[in-house]
PDB file of C-alpha atoms in Angstrom:
ATOM      1  CA  MET L   1      -4.641  -1.730 -23.170  1.00 69.00           C
ATOM      2  CA  GLU L   2      -4.404   0.803 -20.348  1.00 80.00           C
ATOM      3  CA  LYS L   3      -3.725  -0.461 -16.842  1.00 86.00           C
ATOM      4  CA  SER L   4      -6.340   0.115 -14.161  1.00 93.00           C
ATOM      5  CA  TYR L   5      -5.030   0.918 -10.667  1.00 95.00           C
ATOM      6  CA  HIS L   6      -6.975   0.839  -7.411  1.00 96.00           C
ATOM      7  CA  VAL L   7      -6.263   1.888  -3.839  1.00 96.00           C
ATOM      8  CA  LEU L   8      -5.097  -1.128  -1.864  1.00 96.00           C
ATOM      9  CA  ARG L   9      -4.528   0.511   1.519  1.00 94.00           C
ATOM     10  CA  THR L  10      -4.345   3.899   3.204  1.00 92.00           C
ATOM     11  CA  TYR L  11      -1.707   4.796   5.799  1.00 90.00           C
ATOM     12  CA  SER L  12      -1.282   7.542   8.351  1.00 85.00           C
ATOM     13  CA  PHE L  13       2.482   7.673   7.886  1.00 86.00           C
ATOM     14  CA  THR L  14       4.528   7.711   4.688  1.00 88.00           C
ATOM     15  CA  HIS L  15       7.226   5.371   6.040  1.00 90.00           C
ATOM     16  CA  GLN L  16       4.651   2.615   6.648  1.00 91.00           C
ATOM     17  CA  ALA L  17       3.348   2.944   3.093  1.00 93.00           C
ATOM     18  CA  ASP L  18       6.927   2.943   1.738  1.00 94.00           C
ATOM     19  CA  LEU L  19       7.739  -0.310   3.511  1.00 95.00           C
ATOM     20  CA  ASP L  20       4.655  -2.090   2.173  1.00 96.00           C
ATOM     21  CA  MET L  21       5.094  -0.662  -1.329  1.00 96.00           C
ATOM     22  CA  ASN L  22       8.714  -1.863  -1.427  1.00 96.00           C
ATOM     23  CA  LEU L  23       7.612  -5.315  -0.276  1.00 95.00           C
ATOM     24  CA  LEU L  24       4.981  -5.499  -3.028  1.00 97.00           C
ATOM     25  CA  GLN L  25       7.453  -4.336  -5.650  1.00 96.00           C
ATOM     26  CA  SER L  26      10.019  -6.913  -4.496  1.00 96.00           C
ATOM     27  CA  GLN L  27       7.369  -9.568  -5.227  1.00 95.00           C
ATOM     28  CA  GLY L  28       6.805  -8.255  -8.761  1.00 96.00           C
ATOM     29  CA  ILE L  29       3.656  -6.270  -8.011  1.00 97.00           C
ATOM     30  CA  ASP L  30       3.523  -2.861  -9.669  1.00 95.00           C
ATOM     31  CA  ALA L  31       2.593  -0.305  -7.000  1.00 95.00           C
ATOM     32  CA  TYR L  32       2.833   3.412  -6.414  1.00 95.00           C
ATOM     33  CA  LEU L  33       2.000   5.906  -3.658  1.00 95.00           C
ATOM     34  CA  SER L  34      -0.240   8.945  -3.766  1.00 92.00           C
ATOM     35  CA  ASP L  35      -0.972  11.729  -1.296  1.00 86.00           C
ATOM     36  CA  THR L  36       2.474  11.372   0.290  1.00 79.00           C
ATOM     37  CA  ASN L  37       2.288  14.956   1.539  1.00 71.00           C
ATOM     38  CA  MET L  38      -0.983  14.207   3.351  1.00 57.00           C
ATOM     39  CA  GLY L  39       0.471  11.496   5.579  1.00 50.00           C
ATOM     40  CA  SER L  40       1.809  13.950   8.108  1.00 52.00           C
ATOM     41  CA  PHE L  41      -1.609  15.579   8.410  1.00 53.00           C
ATOM     42  CA  SER L  42      -3.759  12.448   8.684  1.00 46.00           C
ATOM     43  CA  TYR L  43      -2.952  11.900  12.375  1.00 52.00           C
ATOM     44  CA  MET L  44      -4.615  15.272  13.041  1.00 51.00           C
ATOM     45  CA  GLY L  45      -7.751  14.200  11.201  1.00 53.00           C
ATOM     46  CA  VAL L  46      -6.897  16.202   8.088  1.00 56.00           C
ATOM     47  CA  GLY L  47      -6.780  14.533   4.668  1.00 61.00           C
ATOM     48  CA  GLY L  48      -7.109  10.912   3.721  1.00 73.00           C
ATOM     49  CA  GLY L  49      -3.586   9.624   4.340  1.00 85.00           C
ATOM     50  CA  VAL L  50      -0.997   8.059   2.059  1.00 91.00           C
ATOM     51  CA  LYS L  51      -2.416   5.538  -0.410  1.00 93.00           C
ATOM     52  CA  ILE L  52      -0.864   2.512  -2.110  1.00 96.00           C
ATOM     53  CA  HIS L  53      -2.246   1.819  -5.584  1.00 97.00           C
ATOM     54  CA  VAL L  54      -1.846  -1.503  -7.398  1.00 97.00           C
ATOM     55  CA  GLU L  55      -3.099  -2.876 -10.691  1.00 96.00           C
ATOM     56  CA  GLU L  56      -6.579  -4.335 -10.612  1.00 95.00           C
ATOM     57  CA  ASP L  57      -5.228  -7.765 -11.578  1.00 95.00           C
ATOM     58  CA  ASP L  58      -2.874  -7.725  -8.554  1.00 96.00           C
ATOM     59  CA  LEU L  59      -5.316  -6.514  -5.889  1.00 96.00           C
ATOM     60  CA  GLU L  60      -6.071  -9.913  -4.349  1.00 97.00           C
ATOM     61  CA  ARG L  61      -2.453 -11.114  -4.421  1.00 97.00           C
ATOM     62  CA  ALA L  62      -1.164  -7.828  -2.956  1.00 97.00           C
ATOM     63  CA  ASN L  63      -3.762  -7.850  -0.182  1.00 96.00           C
ATOM     64  CA  ASP L  64      -3.011 -11.485   0.683  1.00 96.00           C
ATOM     65  CA  LEU L  65       0.726 -10.757   0.798  1.00 95.00           C
ATOM     66  CA  LEU L  66       0.344  -7.768   3.128  1.00 94.00           C
ATOM     67  CA  GLN L  67      -2.073  -9.669   5.376  1.00 94.00           C
ATOM     68  CA  GLU L  68       0.412 -12.541   5.626  1.00 92.00           C
ATOM     69  CA  ILE L  69       3.293 -10.204   6.477  1.00 86.00           C
ATOM     70  CA  ASN L  70       1.233  -8.271   9.029  1.00 81.00           C
ATOM     71  CA  SER L  71       0.022 -11.463  10.736  1.00 86.00           C
ATOM     72  CA  GLN L  72       3.630 -12.686  11.010  1.00 80.00           C
ATOM     73  CA  SER L  73       4.604  -9.379  12.649  1.00 66.00           C
ATOM     74  CA  VAL L  74       1.874  -9.796  15.260  1.00 60.00           C
ATOM     75  CA  ASP L  75       2.839 -13.422  15.942  1.00 59.00           C
ATOM     76  CA  ASP L  76       6.527 -12.599  16.534  1.00 56.00           C
TER      77      ASP L  76
END
């Protein structure tokens, strides 16, 4: 059966997407980036930004994990 991937999040900067993708992968979630060359243009309103894709079965878990990490960053 072929895996189905969906966009989880879109980022303006590649380094932000890299950090979150590495976090997801460290938790066993298969993820990859697309449009990495567009990240540098998105702050100017050009392009759609860098996207993290995850398997459909992992969407909820990946989103929950990133929300938890981001809320901890704000609380600190």
